[in-house]
Short mmCIF file of C-alpha atoms in Angstrom, two decimals:
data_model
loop_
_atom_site.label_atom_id
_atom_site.label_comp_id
_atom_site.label_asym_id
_atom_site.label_seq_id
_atom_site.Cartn_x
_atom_site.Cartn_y
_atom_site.Cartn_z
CA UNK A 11 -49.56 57.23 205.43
CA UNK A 12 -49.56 55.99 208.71
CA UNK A 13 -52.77 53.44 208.71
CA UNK A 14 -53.49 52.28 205.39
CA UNK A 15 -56.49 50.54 204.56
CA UNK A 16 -55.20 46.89 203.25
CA UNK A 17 -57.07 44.57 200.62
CA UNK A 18 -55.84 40.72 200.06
CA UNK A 19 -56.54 38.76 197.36
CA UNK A 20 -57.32 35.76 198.42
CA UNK A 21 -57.56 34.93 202.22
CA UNK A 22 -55.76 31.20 201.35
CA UNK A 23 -53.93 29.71 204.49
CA UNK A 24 -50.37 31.57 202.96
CA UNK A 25 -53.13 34.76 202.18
CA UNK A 26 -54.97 34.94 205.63
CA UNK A 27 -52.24 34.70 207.66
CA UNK A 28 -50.19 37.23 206.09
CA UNK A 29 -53.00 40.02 206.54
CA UNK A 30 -53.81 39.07 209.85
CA UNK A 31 -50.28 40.18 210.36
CA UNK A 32 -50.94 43.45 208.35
CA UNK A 33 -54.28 43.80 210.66
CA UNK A 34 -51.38 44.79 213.26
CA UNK A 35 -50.31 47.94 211.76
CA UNK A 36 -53.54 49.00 209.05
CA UNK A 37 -56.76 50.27 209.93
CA UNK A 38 -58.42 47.72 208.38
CA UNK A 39 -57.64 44.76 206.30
CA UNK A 40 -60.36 43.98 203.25
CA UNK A 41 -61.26 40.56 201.70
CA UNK A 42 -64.04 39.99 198.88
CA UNK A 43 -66.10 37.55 199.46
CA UNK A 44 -67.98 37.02 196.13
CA UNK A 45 -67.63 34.03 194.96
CA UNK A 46 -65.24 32.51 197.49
CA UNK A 47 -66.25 29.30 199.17
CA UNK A 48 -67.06 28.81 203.36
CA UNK A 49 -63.63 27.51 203.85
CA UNK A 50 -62.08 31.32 202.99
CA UNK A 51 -64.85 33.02 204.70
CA UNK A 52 -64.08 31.26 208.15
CA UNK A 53 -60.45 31.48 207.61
CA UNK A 54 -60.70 34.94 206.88
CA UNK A 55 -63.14 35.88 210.08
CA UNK A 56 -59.98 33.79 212.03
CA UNK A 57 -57.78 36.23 210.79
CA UNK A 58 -60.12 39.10 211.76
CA UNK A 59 -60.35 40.53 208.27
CA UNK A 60 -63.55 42.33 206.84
CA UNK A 61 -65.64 41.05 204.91
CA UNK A 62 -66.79 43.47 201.57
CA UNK A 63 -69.37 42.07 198.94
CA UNK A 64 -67.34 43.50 195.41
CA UNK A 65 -64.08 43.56 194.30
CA UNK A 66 -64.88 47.42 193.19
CA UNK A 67 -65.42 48.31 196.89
CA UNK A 68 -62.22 46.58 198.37
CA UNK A 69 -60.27 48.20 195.26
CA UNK A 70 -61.93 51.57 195.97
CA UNK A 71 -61.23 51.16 199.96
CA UNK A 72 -57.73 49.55 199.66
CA UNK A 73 -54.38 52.10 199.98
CA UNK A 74 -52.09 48.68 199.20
CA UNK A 75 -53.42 45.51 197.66
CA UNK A 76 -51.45 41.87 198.45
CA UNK A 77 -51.93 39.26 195.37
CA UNK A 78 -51.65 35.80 196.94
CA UNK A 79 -52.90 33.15 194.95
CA UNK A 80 -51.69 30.23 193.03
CA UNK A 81 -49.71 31.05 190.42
CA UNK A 82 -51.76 30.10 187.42
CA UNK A 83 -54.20 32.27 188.73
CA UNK A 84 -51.84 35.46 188.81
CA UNK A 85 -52.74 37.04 185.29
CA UNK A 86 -55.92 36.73 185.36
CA UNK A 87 -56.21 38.51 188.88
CA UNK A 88 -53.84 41.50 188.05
CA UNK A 89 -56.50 41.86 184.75
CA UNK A 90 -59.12 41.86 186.95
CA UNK A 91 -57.96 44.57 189.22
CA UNK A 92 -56.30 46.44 186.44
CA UNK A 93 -60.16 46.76 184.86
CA UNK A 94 -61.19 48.60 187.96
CA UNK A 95 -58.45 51.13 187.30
CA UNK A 96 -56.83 50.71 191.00
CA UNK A 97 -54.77 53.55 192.18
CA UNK A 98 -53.25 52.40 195.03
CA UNK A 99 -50.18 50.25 195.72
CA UNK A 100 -50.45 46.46 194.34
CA UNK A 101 -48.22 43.82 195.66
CA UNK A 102 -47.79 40.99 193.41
CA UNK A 103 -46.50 38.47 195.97
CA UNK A 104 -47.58 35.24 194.26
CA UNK A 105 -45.06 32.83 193.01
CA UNK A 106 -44.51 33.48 189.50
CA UNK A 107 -41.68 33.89 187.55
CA UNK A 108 -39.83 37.63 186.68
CA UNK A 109 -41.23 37.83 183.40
CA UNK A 110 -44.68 37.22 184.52
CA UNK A 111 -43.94 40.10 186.86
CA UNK A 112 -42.70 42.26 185.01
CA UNK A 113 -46.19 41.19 182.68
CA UNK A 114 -48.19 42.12 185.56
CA UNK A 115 -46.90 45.33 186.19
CA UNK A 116 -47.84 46.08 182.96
CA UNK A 117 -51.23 45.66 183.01
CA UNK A 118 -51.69 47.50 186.03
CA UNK A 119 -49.17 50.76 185.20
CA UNK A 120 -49.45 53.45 185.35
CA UNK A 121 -52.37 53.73 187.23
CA UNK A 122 -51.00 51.69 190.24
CA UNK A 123 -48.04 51.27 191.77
CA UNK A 124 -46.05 47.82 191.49
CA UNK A 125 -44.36 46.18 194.06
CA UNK A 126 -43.00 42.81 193.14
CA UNK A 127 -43.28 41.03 196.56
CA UNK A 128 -42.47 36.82 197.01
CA UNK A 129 -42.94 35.20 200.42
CA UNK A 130 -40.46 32.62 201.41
CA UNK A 131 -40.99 30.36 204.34
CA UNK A 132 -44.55 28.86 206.10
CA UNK A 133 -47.40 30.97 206.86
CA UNK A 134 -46.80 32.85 210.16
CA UNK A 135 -48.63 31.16 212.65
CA UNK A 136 -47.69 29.10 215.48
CA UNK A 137 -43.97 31.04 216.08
CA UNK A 138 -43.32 30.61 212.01
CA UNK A 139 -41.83 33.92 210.73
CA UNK A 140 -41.58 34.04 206.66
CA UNK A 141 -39.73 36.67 205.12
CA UNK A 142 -41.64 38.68 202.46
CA UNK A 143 -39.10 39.75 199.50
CA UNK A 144 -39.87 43.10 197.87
CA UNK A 145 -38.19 45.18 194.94
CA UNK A 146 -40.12 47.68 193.06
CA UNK A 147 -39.91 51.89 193.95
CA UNK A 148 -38.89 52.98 197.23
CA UNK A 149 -41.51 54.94 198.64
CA UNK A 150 -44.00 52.09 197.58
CA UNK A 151 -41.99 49.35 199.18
CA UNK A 152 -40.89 51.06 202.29
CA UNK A 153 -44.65 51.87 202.81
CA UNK A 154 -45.17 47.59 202.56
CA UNK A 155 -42.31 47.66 205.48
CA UNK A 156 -44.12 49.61 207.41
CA UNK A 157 -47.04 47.62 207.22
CA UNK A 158 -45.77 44.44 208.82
CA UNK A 159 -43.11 46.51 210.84
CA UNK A 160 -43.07 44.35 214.47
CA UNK A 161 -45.21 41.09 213.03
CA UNK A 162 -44.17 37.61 212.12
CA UNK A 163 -43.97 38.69 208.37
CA UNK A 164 -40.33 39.75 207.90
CA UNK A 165 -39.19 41.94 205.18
CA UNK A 166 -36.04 42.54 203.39
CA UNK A 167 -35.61 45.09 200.04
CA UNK A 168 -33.92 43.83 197.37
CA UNK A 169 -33.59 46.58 194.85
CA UNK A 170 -36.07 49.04 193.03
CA UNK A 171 -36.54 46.56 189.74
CA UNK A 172 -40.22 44.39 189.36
CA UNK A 173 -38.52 40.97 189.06
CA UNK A 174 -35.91 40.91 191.47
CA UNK A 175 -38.20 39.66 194.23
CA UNK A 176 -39.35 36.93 192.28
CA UNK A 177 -36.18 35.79 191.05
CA UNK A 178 -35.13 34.79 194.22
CA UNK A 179 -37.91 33.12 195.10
CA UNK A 180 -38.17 30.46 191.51
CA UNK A 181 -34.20 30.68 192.64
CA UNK A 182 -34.92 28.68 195.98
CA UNK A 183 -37.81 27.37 194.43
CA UNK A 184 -36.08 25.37 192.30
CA UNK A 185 -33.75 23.77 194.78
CA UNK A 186 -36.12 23.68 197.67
CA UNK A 187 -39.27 21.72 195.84
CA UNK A 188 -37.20 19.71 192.88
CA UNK A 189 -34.97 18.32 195.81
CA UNK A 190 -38.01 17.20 197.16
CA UNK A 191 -39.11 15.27 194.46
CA UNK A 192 -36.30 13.74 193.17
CA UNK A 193 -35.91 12.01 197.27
CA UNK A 194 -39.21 10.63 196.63
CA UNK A 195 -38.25 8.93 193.35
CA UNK A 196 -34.98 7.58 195.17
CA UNK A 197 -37.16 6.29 197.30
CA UNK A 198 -39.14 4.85 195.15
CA UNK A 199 -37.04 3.23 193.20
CA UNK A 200 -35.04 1.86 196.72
CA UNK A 201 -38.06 0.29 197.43
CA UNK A 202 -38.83 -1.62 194.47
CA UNK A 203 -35.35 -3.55 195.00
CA UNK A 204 -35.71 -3.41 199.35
CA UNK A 205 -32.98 -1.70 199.72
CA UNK A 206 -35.23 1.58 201.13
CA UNK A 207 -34.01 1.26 204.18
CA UNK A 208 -30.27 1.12 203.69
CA UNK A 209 -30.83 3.93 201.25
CA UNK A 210 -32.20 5.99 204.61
CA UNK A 211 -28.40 4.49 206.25
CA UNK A 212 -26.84 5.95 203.62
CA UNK A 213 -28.83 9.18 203.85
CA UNK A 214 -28.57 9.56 207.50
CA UNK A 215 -24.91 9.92 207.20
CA UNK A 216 -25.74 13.45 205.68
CA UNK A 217 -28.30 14.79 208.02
CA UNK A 218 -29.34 17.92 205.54
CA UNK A 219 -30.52 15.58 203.52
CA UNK A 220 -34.26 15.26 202.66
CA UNK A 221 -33.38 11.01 201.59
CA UNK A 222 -33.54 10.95 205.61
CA UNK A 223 -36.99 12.24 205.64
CA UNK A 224 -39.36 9.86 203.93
CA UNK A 225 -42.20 11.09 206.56
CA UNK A 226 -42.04 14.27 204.23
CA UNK A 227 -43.09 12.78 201.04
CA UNK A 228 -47.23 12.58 201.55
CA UNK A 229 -46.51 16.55 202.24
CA UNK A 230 -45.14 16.82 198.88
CA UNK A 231 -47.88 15.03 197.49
CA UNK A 232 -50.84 16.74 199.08
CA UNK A 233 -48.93 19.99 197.64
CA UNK A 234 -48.17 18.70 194.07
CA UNK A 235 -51.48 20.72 192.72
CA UNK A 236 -49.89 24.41 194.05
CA UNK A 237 -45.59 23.29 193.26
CA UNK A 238 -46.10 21.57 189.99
CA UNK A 239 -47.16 25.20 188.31
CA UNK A 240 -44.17 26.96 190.78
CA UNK A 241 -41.66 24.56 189.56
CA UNK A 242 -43.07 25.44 185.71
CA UNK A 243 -42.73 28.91 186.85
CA UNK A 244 -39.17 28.47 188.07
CA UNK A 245 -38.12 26.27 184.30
CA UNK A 246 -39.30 29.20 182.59
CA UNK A 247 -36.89 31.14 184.50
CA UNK A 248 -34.51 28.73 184.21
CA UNK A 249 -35.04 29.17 179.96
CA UNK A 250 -35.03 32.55 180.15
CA UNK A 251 -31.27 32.63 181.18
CA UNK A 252 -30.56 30.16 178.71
CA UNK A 253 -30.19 27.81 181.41
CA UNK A 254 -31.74 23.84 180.57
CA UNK A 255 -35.13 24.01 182.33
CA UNK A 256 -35.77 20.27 181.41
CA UNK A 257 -35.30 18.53 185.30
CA UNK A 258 -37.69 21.09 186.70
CA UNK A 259 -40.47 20.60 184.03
CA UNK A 260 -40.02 17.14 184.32
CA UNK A 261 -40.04 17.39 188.30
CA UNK A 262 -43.07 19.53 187.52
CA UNK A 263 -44.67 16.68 185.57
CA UNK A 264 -43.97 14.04 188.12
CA UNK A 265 -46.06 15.98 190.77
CA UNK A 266 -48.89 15.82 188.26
CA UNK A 267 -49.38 12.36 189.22
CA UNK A 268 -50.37 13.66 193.02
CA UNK A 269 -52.68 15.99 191.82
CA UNK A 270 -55.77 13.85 193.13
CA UNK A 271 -54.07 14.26 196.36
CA UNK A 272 -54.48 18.39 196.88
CA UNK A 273 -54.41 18.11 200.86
CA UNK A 274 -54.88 15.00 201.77
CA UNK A 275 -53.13 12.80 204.16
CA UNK A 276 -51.44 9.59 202.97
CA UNK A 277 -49.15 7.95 204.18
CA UNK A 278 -45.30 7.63 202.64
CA UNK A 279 -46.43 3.98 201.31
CA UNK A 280 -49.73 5.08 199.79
CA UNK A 281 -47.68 8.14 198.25
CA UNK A 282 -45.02 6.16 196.70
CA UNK A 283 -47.71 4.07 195.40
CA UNK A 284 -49.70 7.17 193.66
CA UNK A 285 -46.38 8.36 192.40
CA UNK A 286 -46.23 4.64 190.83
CA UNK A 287 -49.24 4.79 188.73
CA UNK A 288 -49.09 6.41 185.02
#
C-alpha cells in the first residue's frame, strides 16, 4: 500500500501535528468534525487535513486510523470505532497503560488490526522531532513506518506484542512528569521558610535538575488536567508489576489541585500559590 488514506482521532495540538506529518506520505489525511469545537476545526485546516461530517465515513475511507486523545477518553473511543466494525489498521497511540492496551485491542479484534503506538517527545513543529513507539504485527507496523518515513515523527519498533509500546512510555512517564511535581513541592515548601532561593544554589550545582527550573512549574500546572490521568495510568502499571504505585497516585492527586488551570499562563508565584490551596 503505497498511499494510504489516514484518519486521526482527534486533531488536538499532539493529534494535528502528527497527521500533518502523515499528510507527507498518505493521500489524504481524514478528521471528523461532528461534534468537535472551532478550536480543532482551525487547527486541523492548519494542518491541511480534510474535513468529513461522520465518524462512519472517515472509518469507511481510512486504510490506518491514529487514536490521540487524552487518556480517559481512550475506551470509550476504541468502542466507538469498534461499533462501526473498522477493518483497517488502528493505532492506539494515546497514553494509557499496557493493560488498557491490550483492553483495546480487544474490542477492536479481529476485525482490525492493532498497533499499540505511544508518542514520546513535543508535537513536531517548530524543528521538534518526537519519536512514535510501535509494537504490534509486522506488516501492520512497518506499514505505520512508512507513513511518516522522511517527517519529523520518528519511529522505532519495539517488538510484535500490544503493550510493549506503552510500557515504555508510563515507564518515562513516570520519571519524566512525577519529577516534575515533586520540584514544585520542594519549592514550595523552600518558600514558605525563604530559603527558595538557596534551594535553586543548591540545585544549580546539578544542572539536570528540574529544582533549577522553577520557570517550568506554571507549565506543569496548565498541564495537570491531561498528566494527572497519565501518571494514574503509569501507578496502575506500576501495581500491575507488584511495584508500590502510591508516589505516582499521590503525584497524580497533587496535580488535581491545577486542574482550574488547563492552559493557562501563571506565573511560578501564582502556581505555587494554587498548588497551596486544599
Amino acid at each position: 500500500m503505497d498511499q494510504p488514506t489516514v484518519g486521526i482521532l482527534h486533531p488536538g495540538s499532539m493529534g494535528a501535528a502528527v497527521a500533518a506529518c502523515a499528510a507527507t506520505n498518505a493521500t489524504v489525511v481524514l478528521w471528523c468534525e461532528n461534534g468537535r469545537s472551532p478550536v480543532s476545526a482551525a487547527r486541523a485546516e492548519q494542518a491541511g487535513l480534510t474535513p468529513v461530517p461522520t465518524l462512519r465515513e472517515l472509518l469507511d475511507r481510512s486504510d490506518i486510523v491514529i487514536g490521540l486523545c487524552p487518556p480517559a477518553a481512550a475506551e470509550e473511543l476504541a468502542r466507538e470505532v469498534a461499533g462501526h466494525a473498522f477493518t483497517g489498521t488502528y493505532v492506539e497511540a494515546n497514553a494509557i497503560s499496557p493493560e488498557r492496551a491490550e483492553r483495546i485491542a480487544d474490542l477492536l479484534r479481529p476485525a482490525a488490526t492493532v498497533v499499540d503506538g505511544a508518542v514520546v517527545g513535543s508535537p513536531p513543529v517548530g524543528g521538534k522531532t518526537p519519536t512514535l513507539y510501535l509494537s504490534g504485527p509486522t506488516a501492520a507496523t512497518a506499514m505505520v513506518e512508512a507513513v511518516f518515513a522522511g517527517t519529523a515523527v520518528r519511529t522505532k519498533v519495539l517488538g510484535t506484542d500490544v503493550g510493549q509500546a506503552s510500557a515504555l512510555k508510563v515507564s518515562y512517564t513516570a520519571f519524566q512528569k512525577a519529577s516534575r511535581v515533586l520540584a514544585a513541592l520542594a519549592t514550595g515548601m523552600a518558600r514558605q521558610y525563604d530559603v527558595d532561593q538557596e534551594l535553586l544554589k543548591v540545585a544549580d550545582r546539578r544542572s539536570t535538575s528540574y529544582l533549577a527550573e522553577p520557570e517550568y512549574i506554571p507549565k506543569v500546572a496548565a498541564r495537570a488536567w491531561r498528566w494527572g490521568p497519565e501518571l494514574e495510568e503509569a501507578a496502575d502499571t506500576l501495581a500491575a508489576a507488584g511495584l508500590p504505585p502510591e508516589m505516582l497516585r499521590a503525584a497524580a492527586s497533587t496535580l488535581a489541585r491545577w486542574h482550574d488551570a488547563k492552559d493557562d499562563e501563571v506565573s511560578v508565584a501564582d502556581a505555587l500559590e494554587r498548588l497551596a490551596q486544599p
